[in-house]
């Protein structure tokens, strides 16, 4: 059974003290930005209990008239299943939840309900209280939240998902890329969205942030992970082009039993992969496999 200790506040590792970092188990990191006008929670974690832990952690920061805001970076389960604490009939405190328009659409899609049902069946104690609650304020393009001393620029960075947002704070040159960049690699949605993900990484790099805090790179604060992700996809493209030119790729990509061997590109070759635990290694090996299949499919369709 989950306890409140599953959400811990991470000791400041050299970033601006107005950013609080919260780790949920080894699964995901969320953030709070304490501005003059607002306390802004970036994502609500995996269920109401974890979201209540976030609310409790920022409670004192709401003194003095600051308003609480919530931002969903995207509609994946580990980023927004605590929304019911902040909106809807069971909310502890009614709070604006801001997200891309596509986030709301994704949470209303049948796939979201299916994912919840599956997780409730697999881990009922963890997910039994989850209710899918969509954002209450949506937008397209970019949006700036003016917190007085800090401005949060909400930037669409699609590719990992169609609704994905990253957050840049120019006053302190700090980037919160969500799942658009992670260690050792971001998860590719489909072959069609692979160019979007690579373009989003390029956009993030062009911001020239001095600090970057990630949802899936525990303890890291260097923008170099963005560079490493860009290099990963560049290398993956080179290996896939070589394999296609050498005619060693089967017509049916699903017939590939070991894509790491086929491309001579192992998960262990990717910076940061060597530090993963067993469960994370399994997850990112599948992510590497899916990224390679997406790259092969995309290159076949466009060359």
CSV table of C-alpha atoms in Angstrom, one decimal:
chain,number,residue,atom,x,y,z
A,1,UNK,CA,0.0,0.0,0.0
A,2,UNK,CA,1.2,3.5,-0.8
A,3,UNK,CA,2.3,5.8,2.0
A,4,UNK,CA,3.0,9.5,2.0
A,5,UNK,CA,6.7,8.6,2.0
A,6,UNK,CA,6.4,7.6,-1.6
A,7,UNK,CA,6.6,11.3,-2.4
A,8,UNK,CA,9.8,13.0,-1.1
A,9,UNK,CA,11.1,16.5,-1.6
A,10,UNK,CA,14.5,16.3,-3.2
A,11,UNK,CA,17.3,18.2,-1.6
A,12,UNK,CA,18.3,21.3,-3.7
A,13,UNK,CA,21.2,20.3,-5.9
A,14,UNK,CA,22.1,23.8,-7.0
A,15,UNK,CA,19.1,25.0,-8.8
A,16,UNK,CA,17.1,28.2,-8.0
A,17,UNK,CA,15.6,27.9,-4.5
A,18,UNK,CA,12.2,28.9,-5.9
A,19,UNK,CA,11.9,25.5,-7.6
A,20,UNK,CA,10.9,22.6,-5.4
A,21,UNK,CA,11.5,19.1,-6.7
A,22,UNK,CA,9.5,16.1,-5.7
A,23,UNK,CA,10.3,12.5,-6.5
A,24,UNK,CA,7.6,9.7,-6.6
A,25,UNK,CA,9.4,6.4,-5.9
A,26,UNK,CA,11.7,5.8,-8.8
A,27,UNK,CA,9.0,6.5,-11.3
A,28,UNK,CA,8.6,10.2,-12.0
A,29,UNK,CA,9.6,13.7,-10.8
A,30,UNK,CA,7.3,16.7,-10.4
A,31,UNK,CA,8.0,20.3,-9.5
A,32,UNK,CA,6.6,23.4,-7.8
A,33,UNK,CA,7.6,26.9,-8.7
A,34,UNK,CA,7.2,29.5,-6.0
A,35,UNK,CA,6.6,32.9,-7.6
A,36,UNK,CA,5.5,36.3,-6.1
A,37,UNK,CA,1.9,35.8,-7.3
A,38,UNK,CA,1.6,32.0,-7.7
A,39,UNK,CA,2.6,28.6,-6.5
A,40,UNK,CA,2.6,26.5,-9.7
A,41,UNK,CA,2.5,22.8,-9.5
A,42,UNK,CA,3.9,21.1,-12.6
A,43,UNK,CA,2.1,17.8,-12.8
A,44,UNK,CA,0.0,16.0,-10.2
A,45,UNK,CA,1.7,12.5,-10.1
A,46,UNK,CA,0.0,9.2,-10.1
A,47,UNK,CA,-3.1,9.3,-7.9
A,48,UNK,CA,-4.9,11.5,-5.4
A,49,UNK,CA,-2.7,10.5,-2.4
A,50,UNK,CA,0.5,11.5,-4.2
A,51,UNK,CA,-1.2,14.8,-5.3
A,52,UNK,CA,-2.3,15.5,-1.7
A,53,UNK,CA,1.4,15.1,-0.7
A,54,UNK,CA,2.3,17.8,-3.2
A,55,UNK,CA,-0.4,20.0,-1.8
A,56,UNK,CA,0.8,19.6,1.7
A,57,UNK,CA,4.4,20.3,0.7
A,58,UNK,CA,3.5,23.7,-0.8
A,59,UNK,CA,0.8,24.7,1.8
A,60,UNK,CA,3.0,27.2,3.7
A,61,UNK,CA,4.1,28.8,0.4
A,62,UNK,CA,0.4,29.8,-0.2
A,63,UNK,CA,0.5,32.1,2.7
A,64,UNK,CA,0.6,35.8,1.8
A,65,UNK,CA,-2.0,35.7,-0.9
A,66,UNK,CA,-0.3,33.5,-3.5
A,67,UNK,CA,-2.7,31.6,-5.8
A,68,UNK,CA,-2.2,27.9,-6.5
A,69,UNK,CA,-2.1,26.9,-10.2
A,70,UNK,CA,-1.5,23.5,-11.7
A,71,UNK,CA,0.0,22.7,-15.1
A,72,UNK,CA,-0.2,19.3,-16.8
A,73,UNK,CA,2.8,18.7,-19.0
A,74,UNK,CA,0.8,16.0,-20.8
A,75,UNK,CA,-1.9,13.4,-20.3
A,76,UNK,CA,0.3,10.3,-19.4
A,77,UNK,CA,-0.9,8.6,-16.2
A,78,UNK,CA,2.2,9.3,-14.1
A,79,UNK,CA,1.8,13.1,-14.7
A,80,UNK,CA,-1.9,13.9,-14.2
A,81,UNK,CA,-3.8,11.2,-12.3
A,82,UNK,CA,-3.7,13.4,-9.2
A,83,UNK,CA,-5.8,16.0,-10.9
A,84,UNK,CA,-9.0,15.1,-8.9
A,85,UNK,CA,-7.4,16.8,-5.8
A,86,UNK,CA,-7.5,20.1,-7.7
A,87,UNK,CA,-10.7,20.0,-9.8
A,88,UNK,CA,-14.0,18.3,-9.9
A,89,UNK,CA,-16.4,17.1,-7.1
A,90,UNK,CA,-13.8,15.5,-4.9
A,91,UNK,CA,-11.3,18.4,-5.0
A,92,UNK,CA,-9.7,19.5,-1.8
A,93,UNK,CA,-9.1,22.9,-3.4
A,94,UNK,CA,-10.6,24.1,-6.7
A,95,UNK,CA,-7.6,25.2,-8.7
A,96,UNK,CA,-7.1,26.1,-12.4
A,97,UNK,CA,-5.4,23.1,-14.2
A,98,UNK,CA,-3.7,24.4,-17.3
A,99,UNK,CA,-2.7,22.2,-20.3
A,100,UNK,CA,-2.5,21.9,-24.0
A,101,UNK,CA,-5.9,21.4,-25.7
A,102,UNK,CA,-4.8,18.0,-26.8
A,103,UNK,CA,-4.3,17.0,-23.2
A,104,UNK,CA,-8.0,17.3,-22.5
A,105,UNK,CA,-8.8,15.4,-25.7
A,106,UNK,CA,-6.4,12.6,-24.7
A,107,UNK,CA,-7.9,12.3,-21.2
A,108,UNK,CA,-11.4,11.9,-22.7
A,109,UNK,CA,-10.2,9.3,-25.2
A,110,UNK,CA,-11.1,5.6,-24.6
A,111,UNK,CA,-7.4,4.8,-24.3
A,112,UNK,CA,-7.2,6.7,-21.0
A,113,UNK,CA,-10.0,4.8,-19.5
A,114,UNK,CA,-8.5,1.5,-20.7
A,115,UNK,CA,-5.1,2.3,-19.1
A,116,UNK,CA,-6.8,3.2,-15.8
A,117,UNK,CA,-8.8,0.0,-15.8
A,118,UNK,CA,-5.7,-2.1,-16.4
A,119,UNK,CA,-3.7,-0.4,-13.7
A,120,UNK,CA,-6.6,-0.7,-11.2
A,121,UNK,CA,-6.8,-4.4,-11.9
A,122,UNK,CA,-3.0,-4.9,-11.6
A,123,UNK,CA,-2.5,-2.6,-8.5
A,124,UNK,CA,-5.9,-1.9,-7.0
A,125,UNK,CA,-4.6,-0.3,-3.8
A,126,UNK,CA,-2.5,2.2,-5.7
A,127,UNK,CA,-5.0,3.2,-8.3
A,128,UNK,CA,-8.5,2.5,-6.8
A,129,UNK,CA,-9.2,6.2,-6.0
A,130,UNK,CA,-8.0,7.6,-9.3
A,131,UNK,CA,-10.6,9.5,-11.3
A,132,UNK,CA,-9.6,10.9,-14.6
A,133,UNK,CA,-10.1,14.7,-14.4
A,134,UNK,CA,-9.1,16.8,-17.4
A,135,UNK,CA,-7.5,20.2,-17.3
A,136,UNK,CA,-9.9,23.2,-16.8
A,137,UNK,CA,-7.9,25.7,-18.9
A,138,UNK,CA,-6.5,24.7,-22.3
A,139,UNK,CA,-4.7,26.5,-25.0
A,140,UNK,CA,-2.8,26.1,-28.2
A,141,UNK,CA,0.5,27.7,-29.2
A,142,UNK,CA,2.5,29.1,-26.3
A,143,UNK,CA,1.3,30.5,-23.0
A,144,UNK,CA,3.2,32.7,-20.4
A,145,UNK,CA,2.3,32.7,-16.8
A,146,UNK,CA,3.5,35.9,-15.2
A,147,UNK,CA,4.3,35.2,-11.7
A,148,UNK,CA,5.8,38.6,-11.0
A,149,UNK,CA,9.4,37.8,-10.3
A,150,UNK,CA,9.4,34.7,-12.6
A,151,UNK,CA,7.6,34.1,-15.9
A,152,UNK,CA,6.9,30.5,-16.9
A,153,UNK,CA,6.8,30.0,-20.7
A,154,UNK,CA,4.7,27.0,-21.6
A,155,UNK,CA,6.0,25.7,-24.9
A,156,UNK,CA,4.5,22.9,-27.0
A,157,UNK,CA,7.1,20.2,-27.5
A,158,UNK,CA,5.2,17.4,-29.3
A,159,UNK,CA,6.7,14.1,-30.3
A,160,UNK,CA,6.7,12.1,-27.1
A,161,UNK,CA,3.0,12.8,-27.1
A,162,UNK,CA,0.9,15.2,-29.2
A,163,UNK,CA,-0.1,17.3,-26.2
A,164,UNK,CA,3.3,17.6,-24.6
A,165,UNK,CA,4.5,20.9,-23.0
A,166,UNK,CA,7.9,22.0,-21.7
A,167,UNK,CA,8.4,24.9,-19.3
A,168,UNK,CA,11.1,27.6,-19.6
A,169,UNK,CA,11.8,30.2,-17.0
A,170,UNK,CA,14.0,32.9,-18.7
A,171,UNK,CA,14.8,34.9,-15.6
A,172,UNK,CA,16.8,32.0,-14.2
A,173,UNK,CA,17.6,30.3,-17.5
A,174,UNK,CA,15.9,27.1,-16.2
A,175,UNK,CA,14.2,24.5,-18.4
A,176,UNK,CA,11.7,21.9,-17.3
A,177,UNK,CA,11.4,19.7,-20.4
A,178,UNK,CA,9.0,17.1,-19.0
A,179,UNK,CA,9.3,13.9,-21.0
A,180,UNK,CA,10.6,15.6,-24.1
A,181,UNK,CA,14.1,14.8,-22.9
A,182,UNK,CA,15.1,12.2,-20.4
A,183,UNK,CA,17.9,9.8,-19.5
A,184,UNK,CA,18.9,7.7,-21.4
A,185,UNK,CA,16.3,8.4,-24.1
A,186,UNK,CA,12.8,9.9,-24.6
A,187,UNK,CA,10.1,7.5,-25.6
A,188,UNK,CA,9.0,7.7,-29.2
A,189,UNK,CA,5.3,7.6,-29.9
A,190,UNK,CA,5.0,6.6,-33.6
A,191,UNK,CA,7.2,6.8,-36.7
A,192,UNK,CA,5.1,9.8,-37.8
A,193,UNK,CA,5.9,11.8,-34.6
A,194,UNK,CA,9.6,11.0,-34.6
A,195,UNK,CA,10.5,14.1,-36.6
A,196,UNK,CA,8.4,16.2,-34.1
A,197,UNK,CA,10.3,14.8,-31.2
A,198,UNK,CA,13.6,15.5,-32.8
A,199,UNK,CA,12.5,19.0,-33.7
A,200,UNK,CA,11.3,19.6,-30.1
A,201,UNK,CA,14.7,18.5,-28.8
A,202,UNK,CA,16.3,21.1,-31.2
A,203,UNK,CA,13.9,23.7,-29.9
A,204,UNK,CA,14.9,22.9,-26.3
A,205,UNK,CA,18.6,23.1,-27.1
A,206,UNK,CA,18.2,26.5,-28.8
A,207,UNK,CA,16.9,27.9,-25.5
A,208,UNK,CA,20.4,27.7,-24.1
A,209,UNK,CA,19.2,26.9,-20.6
A,210,UNK,CA,21.8,26.9,-17.9
A,211,UNK,CA,19.8,24.4,-15.7
A,212,UNK,CA,17.4,21.6,-16.8
A,213,UNK,CA,15.4,19.6,-14.4
A,214,UNK,CA,13.8,16.4,-15.8
A,215,UNK,CA,10.8,14.2,-15.0
A,216,UNK,CA,12.9,11.1,-15.7
A,217,UNK,CA,16.5,11.7,-14.9
A,218,UNK,CA,16.9,11.6,-11.1
A,219,UNK,CA,19.5,13.9,-9.7
A,220,UNK,CA,20.4,15.5,-13.1
A,221,UNK,CA,20.3,19.3,-13.7
A,222,UNK,CA,22.5,19.6,-16.7
A,223,UNK,CA,21.2,20.6,-20.2
A,224,UNK,CA,23.7,18.0,-21.6
A,225,UNK,CA,21.0,15.3,-21.4
A,226,UNK,CA,19.2,17.2,-24.3
A,227,UNK,CA,22.5,17.1,-26.3
A,228,UNK,CA,22.8,13.4,-25.5
A,229,UNK,CA,19.2,12.7,-26.6
A,230,UNK,CA,19.9,14.6,-29.9
A,231,UNK,CA,23.1,12.6,-30.4
A,232,UNK,CA,21.1,9.3,-29.7
A,233,UNK,CA,18.7,9.9,-32.5
A,234,UNK,CA,21.5,11.1,-34.8
A,235,UNK,CA,23.3,7.8,-34.2
A,236,UNK,CA,20.2,5.8,-34.4
A,237,UNK,CA,19.5,7.3,-37.8
A,238,UNK,CA,23.0,6.5,-39.0
A,239,UNK,CA,22.7,2.9,-37.9
A,240,UNK,CA,19.3,2.4,-39.4
A,241,UNK,CA,20.4,4.0,-42.7
A,242,UNK,CA,23.4,1.6,-42.8
A,243,UNK,CA,21.2,-1.4,-42.1
A,244,UNK,CA,18.7,-0.5,-44.8
A,245,UNK,CA,21.5,0.2,-47.3
A,246,UNK,CA,23.1,-3.2,-46.5
A,247,UNK,CA,19.7,-4.8,-47.0
A,248,UNK,CA,19.8,-6.7,-43.7
A,249,UNK,CA,16.4,-5.4,-42.5
A,250,UNK,CA,13.5,-7.7,-43.1
A,251,UNK,CA,10.5,-6.4,-45.0
A,252,UNK,CA,8.3,-7.0,-41.9
A,253,UNK,CA,9.9,-5.1,-39.1
A,254,UNK,CA,8.0,-7.2,-36.6
A,255,UNK,CA,10.2,-10.1,-37.6
A,256,UNK,CA,13.2,-8.5,-36.0
A,257,UNK,CA,14.0,-10.5,-32.9
A,258,UNK,CA,17.0,-8.5,-31.6
A,259,UNK,CA,17.1,-5.0,-33.0
A,260,UNK,CA,20.2,-4.1,-30.9
A,261,UNK,CA,22.2,-6.8,-32.6
A,262,UNK,CA,20.8,-6.0,-36.1
A,263,UNK,CA,21.9,-2.3,-35.7
A,264,UNK,CA,25.0,-3.0,-33.6
A,265,UNK,CA,23.6,-0.4,-31.2
A,266,UNK,CA,23.1,-1.7,-27.7
A,267,UNK,CA,21.2,0.0,-24.9
A,268,UNK,CA,24.5,-0.1,-22.9
A,269,UNK,CA,26.0,2.1,-25.6
A,270,UNK,CA,23.7,5.0,-24.7
A,271,UNK,CA,25.1,7.4,-22.1
A,272,UNK,CA,23.3,7.0,-18.7
A,273,UNK,CA,21.9,3.5,-19.5
A,274,UNK,CA,24.6,1.8,-17.4
A,275,UNK,CA,23.2,3.3,-14.2
A,276,UNK,CA,19.6,1.9,-14.6
A,277,UNK,CA,18.2,-0.7,-12.3
A,278,UNK,CA,16.7,-3.9,-13.6
A,279,UNK,CA,13.2,-2.6,-14.0
A,280,UNK,CA,14.3,0.6,-15.7
A,281,UNK,CA,16.7,-1.4,-18.0
A,282,UNK,CA,13.7,-3.5,-19.2
A,283,UNK,CA,11.6,-0.4,-19.8
A,284,UNK,CA,14.3,1.5,-21.7
A,285,UNK,CA,15.4,-1.5,-23.7
A,286,UNK,CA,11.8,-1.6,-25.0
A,287,UNK,CA,12.0,2.2,-25.6
A,288,UNK,CA,15.2,1.7,-27.6
A,289,UNK,CA,13.6,-1.1,-29.6
A,290,UNK,CA,10.5,1.1,-30.4
A,291,UNK,CA,12.6,4.1,-31.3
A,292,UNK,CA,14.6,1.9,-33.7
A,293,UNK,CA,11.5,0.4,-35.3
A,294,UNK,CA,10.1,3.9,-35.7
A,295,UNK,CA,13.3,5.2,-37.3
A,296,UNK,CA,13.4,2.3,-39.7
A,297,UNK,CA,9.8,2.7,-40.6
A,298,UNK,CA,10.2,6.5,-41.1
A,299,UNK,CA,13.3,6.2,-43.2
A,300,UNK,CA,11.7,3.5,-45.4
A,301,UNK,CA,8.7,5.8,-46.0
A,302,UNK,CA,10.7,8.9,-46.8
A,303,UNK,CA,13.7,7.7,-48.7
